[in-house]
PDB file of C-alpha atoms in Angstrom:
ATOM      1  CA  MET Z 233      92.388  77.736  30.407  1.00  0.00           C
ATOM      2  CA  GLU Z 234      90.504  75.148  32.415  1.00  0.00           C
ATOM      3  CA  GLU Z 235      92.177  73.239  35.237  1.00  0.00           C
ATOM      4  CA  ALA Z 236      90.365  70.700  37.418  1.00  0.00           C
ATOM      5  CA  GLY Z 237      86.904  72.049  36.594  1.00  0.00           C
ATOM      6  CA  ARG Z 238      87.722  75.703  37.280  1.00  0.00           C
ATOM      7  CA  TRP Z 239      88.830  78.495  35.027  1.00  0.00           C
ATOM      8  CA  VAL Z 240      92.291  79.889  35.537  1.00  0.00           C
ATOM      9  CA  ARG Z 241      93.478  83.072  33.827  1.00  0.00           C
ATOM     10  CA  ARG Z 242      97.169  83.689  33.457  1.00  0.00           C
ATOM     11  CA  THR Z 243      98.129  87.189  34.416  1.00  0.00           C
ATOM     12  CA  VAL Z 244     100.651  89.277  32.552  1.00  0.00           C
ATOM     13  CA  THR Z 245     102.015  91.596  35.226  1.00  0.00           C
ATOM     14  CA  ASP Z 246     105.231  92.289  37.026  1.00  0.00           C
ATOM     15  CA  GLU Z 247     103.680  90.566  40.027  1.00  0.00           C
ATOM     16  CA  ALA Z 248     103.242  87.203  38.281  1.00  0.00           C
ATOM     17  CA  PRO Z 249     106.804  85.963  38.943  1.00  0.00           C
ATOM     18  CA  THR Z 250     106.536  86.885  42.632  1.00  0.00           C
ATOM     19  CA  MET Z 251     103.302  84.928  42.949  1.00  0.00           C
ATOM     20  CA  ARG Z 252     104.807  81.666  41.667  1.00  0.00           C
ATOM     21  CA  MET Z 253     106.043  79.034  44.066  1.00  0.00           C
ATOM     22  CA  ARG Z 254     109.805  78.993  44.214  1.00  0.00           C
ATOM     23  CA  GLY Z 255     111.302  76.657  41.609  1.00  0.00           C
ATOM     24  CA  THR Z 256     108.020  76.019  39.782  1.00  0.00           C
ATOM     25  CA  GLU Z 257     105.693  77.646  37.269  1.00  0.00           C
ATOM     26  CA  GLU Z 258     102.681  77.042  39.532  1.00  0.00           C
ATOM     27  CA  ALA Z 259     100.995  80.046  41.099  1.00  0.00           C
ATOM     28  CA  ARG Z 260     100.757  80.048  44.847  1.00  0.00           C
ATOM     29  CA  VAL Z 261      97.568  80.970  46.635  1.00  0.00           C
ATOM     30  CA  ILE Z 262      97.673  84.226  48.545  1.00  0.00           C
ATOM     31  CA  VAL Z 263      95.260  84.524  51.427  1.00  0.00           C
ATOM     32  CA  ILE Z 264      93.832  88.022  51.583  1.00  0.00           C
ATOM     33  CA  ALA Z 265      92.545  88.878  55.052  1.00  0.00           C
ATOM     34  CA  PRO Z 266      89.880  91.552  55.624  1.00  0.00           C
ATOM     35  CA  THR Z 267      92.556  93.841  57.050  1.00  0.00           C
ATOM     36  CA  ASP Z 268      94.535  93.401  53.807  1.00  0.00           C
ATOM     37  CA  VAL Z 269      91.474  94.445  51.817  1.00  0.00           C
ATOM     38  CA  LEU Z 270      91.099  97.588  53.940  1.00  0.00           C
ATOM     39  CA  ALA Z 271      94.789  98.423  53.413  1.00  0.00           C
ATOM     40  CA  ILE Z 272      94.392  97.953  49.652  1.00  0.00           C
ATOM     41  CA  ILE Z 273      91.288 100.162  49.606  1.00  0.00           C
ATOM     42  CA  ASP Z 274      93.229 102.851  51.471  1.00  0.00           C
ATOM     43  CA  VAL Z 275      96.026 102.654  48.893  1.00  0.00           C
ATOM     44  CA  LEU Z 276      93.542 102.915  46.020  1.00  0.00           C
ATOM     45  CA  ARG Z 277      91.731 105.887  47.591  1.00  0.00           C
ATOM     46  CA  GLU Z 278      94.885 107.975  47.922  1.00  0.00           C
ATOM     47  CA  THR Z 279      95.233 110.447  45.088  1.00  0.00           C
ATOM     48  CA  GLY Z 280      98.268 111.815  43.348  1.00  0.00           C
ATOM     49  CA  HIS Z 281     100.159 108.535  43.062  1.00  0.00           C
ATOM     50  CA  THR Z 282     101.480 107.028  39.876  1.00  0.00           C
ATOM     51  CA  ALA Z 283     100.325 103.590  38.782  1.00  0.00           C
ATOM     52  CA  LEU Z 284     103.688 102.181  39.874  1.00  0.00           C
ATOM     53  CA  GLN Z 285     103.291 103.674  43.353  1.00  0.00           C
ATOM     54  CA  VAL Z 286      99.787 102.210  43.664  1.00  0.00           C
ATOM     55  CA  ARG Z 287     101.039  98.780  42.564  1.00  0.00           C
ATOM     56  CA  ALA Z 288     103.864  98.996  45.094  1.00  0.00           C
ATOM     57  CA  GLY Z 289     101.348  99.874  47.808  1.00  0.00           C
ATOM     58  CA  VAL Z 290      99.149  96.910  46.922  1.00  0.00           C
ATOM     59  CA  ARG Z 291     102.185  94.593  46.877  1.00  0.00           C
ATOM     60  CA  GLN Z 292     103.183  95.927  50.288  1.00  0.00           C
ATOM     61  CA  ALA Z 293      99.643  95.423  51.671  1.00  0.00           C
ATOM     62  CA  LEU Z 294      99.714  91.799  50.465  1.00  0.00           C
ATOM     63  CA  ARG Z 295     103.262  91.322  51.723  1.00  0.00           C
ATOM     64  CA  LEU Z 296     104.495  90.348  48.253  1.00  0.00           C
ATOM     65  CA  PRO Z 297     108.179  90.741  47.491  1.00  0.00           C
ATOM     66  CA  ASP Z 298     109.191  93.290  44.897  1.00  0.00           C
ATOM     67  CA  PRO Z 299     109.089  91.827  41.402  1.00  0.00           C
ATOM     68  CA  PRO Z 300     112.410  90.846  39.877  1.00  0.00           C
ATOM     69  CA  ILE Z 301     114.064  93.536  37.793  1.00  0.00           C
ATOM     70  CA  PRO Z 302     113.213  92.731  34.166  1.00  0.00           C
ATOM     71  CA  ASP Z 303     115.879  92.223  31.562  1.00  0.00           C
ATOM     72  CA  PRO Z 304     116.306  95.602  29.789  1.00  0.00           C
ATOM     73  CA  ARG Z 305     116.086  93.821  26.432  1.00  0.00           C
ATOM     74  CA  LEU Z 306     112.451  93.058  27.218  1.00  0.00           C
ATOM     75  CA  THR Z 307     111.545  96.728  26.758  1.00  0.00           C
ATOM     76  CA  LYS Z 308     112.867  96.616  23.186  1.00  0.00           C
ATOM     77  CA  VAL Z 309     110.867  93.473  22.450  1.00  0.00           C
ATOM     78  CA  ILE Z 310     107.640  94.820  23.925  1.00  0.00           C
ATOM     79  CA  GLU Z 311     107.974  98.061  21.952  1.00  0.00           C
ATOM     80  CA  ALA Z 312     108.463  96.003  18.780  1.00  0.00           C
ATOM     81  CA  LEU Z 313     105.360  93.984  19.685  1.00  0.00           C
ATOM     82  CA  ARG Z 314     103.358  97.179  20.249  1.00  0.00           C
ATOM     83  CA  ARG Z 315     104.326  98.396  16.798  1.00  0.00           C
ATOM     84  CA  GLY Z 316     103.533  94.954  15.338  1.00  0.00           C
ATOM     85  CA  GLN Z 317     106.515  95.257  13.066  1.00  0.00           C
ATOM     86  CA  MET Z 318     108.311  91.946  13.399  1.00  0.00           C
ATOM     87  CA  GLY Z 319     107.894  88.292  14.157  1.00  0.00           C
ATOM     88  CA  ARG Z 320     109.792  85.999  16.495  1.00  0.00           C
ATOM     89  CA  ASP Z 321     112.910  85.780  14.331  1.00  0.00           C
ATOM     90  CA  GLY Z 322     113.179  89.569  14.036  1.00  0.00           C
ATOM     91  CA  MET Z 323     112.707  90.049  17.750  1.00  0.00           C
ATOM     92  CA  ALA Z 324     115.273  87.357  18.500  1.00  0.00           C
ATOM     93  CA  GLU Z 325     117.748  89.194  16.294  1.00  0.00           C
ATOM     94  CA  LEU Z 326     116.869  92.478  18.030  1.00  0.00           C
ATOM     95  CA  VAL Z 327     118.055  91.057  21.381  1.00  0.00           C
ATOM     96  CA  HIS Z 328     120.877  88.948  19.930  1.00  0.00           C
ATOM     97  CA  LEU Z 329     119.416  85.507  20.654  1.00  0.00           C
ATOM     98  CA  SER Z 330     118.637  82.539  18.468  1.00  0.00           C
ATOM     99  CA  PRO Z 331     114.891  82.171  17.771  1.00  0.00           C
ATOM    100  CA  THR Z 332     114.679  79.058  19.962  1.00  0.00           C
ATOM    101  CA  ARG Z 333     116.554  80.669  22.849  1.00  0.00           C
ATOM    102  CA  PHE Z 334     114.458  83.814  22.400  1.00  0.00           C
ATOM    103  CA  SER Z 335     111.247  81.802  22.869  1.00  0.00           C
ATOM    104  CA  HIS Z 336     112.548  80.317  26.134  1.00  0.00           C
ATOM    105  CA  TRP Z 337     113.907  83.673  27.307  1.00  0.00           C
ATOM    106  CA  PHE Z 338     110.601  85.409  26.592  1.00  0.00           C
ATOM    107  CA  VAL Z 339     108.671  82.898  28.711  1.00  0.00           C
ATOM    108  CA  GLU Z 340     111.246  83.299  31.508  1.00  0.00           C
ATOM    109  CA  GLN Z 341     110.771  87.083  31.420  1.00  0.00           C
ATOM    110  CA  THR Z 342     106.986  87.313  31.063  1.00  0.00           C
ATOM    111  CA  GLY Z 343     105.560  83.971  32.137  1.00  0.00           C
ATOM    112  CA  LEU Z 344     103.812  83.605  28.779  1.00  0.00           C
ATOM    113  CA  PRO Z 345     104.719  82.395  25.313  1.00  0.00           C
ATOM    114  CA  LEU Z 346     105.227  85.167  22.750  1.00  0.00           C
ATOM    115  CA  ARG Z 347     101.969  84.414  20.914  1.00  0.00           C
ATOM    116  CA  SER Z 348      99.866  84.537  24.087  1.00  0.00           C
ATOM    117  CA  TYR Z 349     101.551  87.736  25.214  1.00  0.00           C
ATOM    118  CA  ALA Z 350     100.991  89.327  21.792  1.00  0.00           C
ATOM    119  CA  LYS Z 351      97.282  88.418  21.912  1.00  0.00           C
ATOM    120  CA  TRP Z 352      96.972  89.897  25.391  1.00  0.00           C
ATOM    121  CA  LEU Z 353      98.782  93.062  24.289  1.00  0.00           C
ATOM    122  CA  ARG Z 354      96.519  93.474  21.247  1.00  0.00           C
ATOM    123  CA  LEU Z 355      93.471  92.918  23.423  1.00  0.00           C
ATOM    124  CA  THR Z 356      94.555  95.611  25.880  1.00  0.00           C
ATOM    125  CA  GLN Z 357      95.288  97.998  23.005  1.00  0.00           C
ATOM    126  CA  ALA Z 358      91.747  97.473  21.685  1.00  0.00           C
ATOM    127  CA  LEU Z 359      90.290  98.076  25.151  1.00  0.00           C
ATOM    128  CA  GLN Z 360      92.294 101.296  25.489  1.00  0.00           C
ATOM    129  CA  HIS Z 361      90.858 102.455  22.161  1.00  0.00           C
ATOM    130  CA  LEU Z 362      87.342 101.636  23.392  1.00  0.00           C
ATOM    131  CA  ALA Z 363      88.010 103.551  26.613  1.00  0.00           C
ATOM    132  CA  LYS Z 364      88.739 106.632  24.516  1.00  0.00           C
ATOM    133  CA  GLY Z 365      85.270 106.347  22.959  1.00  0.00           C
ATOM    134  CA  GLY Z 366      86.182 104.418  19.815  1.00  0.00           C
ATOM    135  CA  LEU Z 367      83.857 101.966  18.119  1.00  0.00           C
ATOM    136  CA  LEU Z 368      84.412  98.221  18.500  1.00  0.00           C
ATOM    137  CA  ILE Z 369      85.346  97.764  14.819  1.00  0.00           C
ATOM    138  CA  GLU Z 370      87.823 100.677  15.025  1.00  0.00           C
ATOM    139  CA  ALA Z 371      89.329  99.269  18.210  1.00  0.00           C
ATOM    140  CA  ALA Z 372      89.676  95.837  16.615  1.00  0.00           C
ATOM    141  CA  HIS Z 373      91.438  97.199  13.518  1.00  0.00           C
ATOM    142  CA  GLU Z 374      93.605  99.611  15.533  1.00  0.00           C
ATOM    143  CA  ALA Z 375      94.879  96.684  17.627  1.00  0.00           C
ATOM    144  CA  GLY Z 376      95.619  94.486  14.625  1.00  0.00           C
ATOM    145  CA  PHE Z 377      92.573  92.201  14.625  1.00  0.00           C
ATOM    146  CA  SER Z 378      91.229  91.414  11.157  1.00  0.00           C
ATOM    147  CA  ASP Z 379      87.670  92.321  12.177  1.00  0.00           C
ATOM    148  CA  SER Z 380      85.405  92.724  15.206  1.00  0.00           C
ATOM    149  CA  SER Z 381      84.529  89.004  15.150  1.00  0.00           C
ATOM    150  CA  HIS Z 382      88.208  88.088  15.481  1.00  0.00           C
ATOM    151  CA  PHE Z 383      88.505  90.536  18.394  1.00  0.00           C
ATOM    152  CA  SER Z 384      85.358  89.096  20.031  1.00  0.00           C
ATOM    153  CA  ARG Z 385      86.582  85.495  19.712  1.00  0.00           C
ATOM    154  CA  THR Z 386      89.971  86.394  21.198  1.00  0.00           C
ATOM    155  CA  PHE Z 387      88.333  88.385  24.007  1.00  0.00           C
ATOM    156  CA  LYS Z 388      86.056  85.475  24.885  1.00  0.00           C
ATOM    157  CA  ALA Z 389      88.886  82.924  24.666  1.00  0.00           C
ATOM    158  CA  LEU Z 390      91.098  84.946  27.010  1.00  0.00           C
ATOM    159  CA  LEU Z 391      88.506  86.292  29.448  1.00  0.00           C
ATOM    160  CA  GLY Z 392      85.652  83.776  29.230  1.00  0.00           C
ATOM    161  CA  ILE Z 393      82.998  86.349  28.302  1.00  0.00           C
ATOM    162  CA  ASP Z 394      82.143  88.176  25.103  1.00  0.00           C
ATOM    163  CA  PRO Z 395      83.103  91.867  24.920  1.00  0.00           C
ATOM    164  CA  SER Z 396      79.565  93.216  24.557  1.00  0.00           C
ATOM    165  CA  SER Z 397      78.463  91.458  27.765  1.00  0.00           C
ATOM    166  CA  ALA Z 398      81.588  92.553  29.622  1.00  0.00           C
ATOM    167  CA  LEU Z 399      81.460  96.134  28.426  1.00  0.00           C
ATOM    168  CA  ALA Z 400      77.699  96.514  28.967  1.00  0.00           C
ATOM    169  CA  GLU Z 401      78.327  96.816  32.698  1.00  0.00           C
ATOM    170  CA  VAL Z 402      81.359  99.086  32.414  1.00  0.00           C
ATOM    171  CA  ASP Z 403      81.332 102.864  32.185  1.00  0.00           C
ATOM    172  CA  LEU Z 404      84.439 103.553  30.094  1.00  0.00           C
ATOM    173  CA  GLN Z 405      85.934 106.921  30.863  1.00  0.00           C
ATOM    174  CA  GLU Z 406      89.249 108.345  29.863  1.00  0.00           C
ATOM    175  CA  SER Z 407      91.336 109.091  32.947  1.00  0.00           C
TER     176      SER Z 407
END
């Protein structure tokens, strides 16, 4: 998305709600001092931590509050999205909300509309498949894209660069 001549990417993480200005959907700017960067590097260098522990360490280094506890119904919805088994109406029924209320609730929980979140989820699923050594066309189909062109267009629309250019500089290894 372009705002005032610069590209802004919405982030789908637990941290997103904590980075918004209170009472608004606008993101606040976080100043990261050199000492913060060193603290983050130290957190990332430590081994034996889970991803959640690393994220907590980074949040602590940046002095971000803990993210709000998500609504437990969100887990059900995200699992349904991962399986690709139902649309908005089915998911609304799954969490006992009307479709209209579900759409509002979903944005409140994730910071993104359902469609945008689903695209992002499919994109990450394709990237995970690529990281395991899969071919681009296999990754695209595995994640629910109709073909590799559809995947490439979505990738470029969301990240501002085509996948072949982005992945050319990345050494994908399974961790």
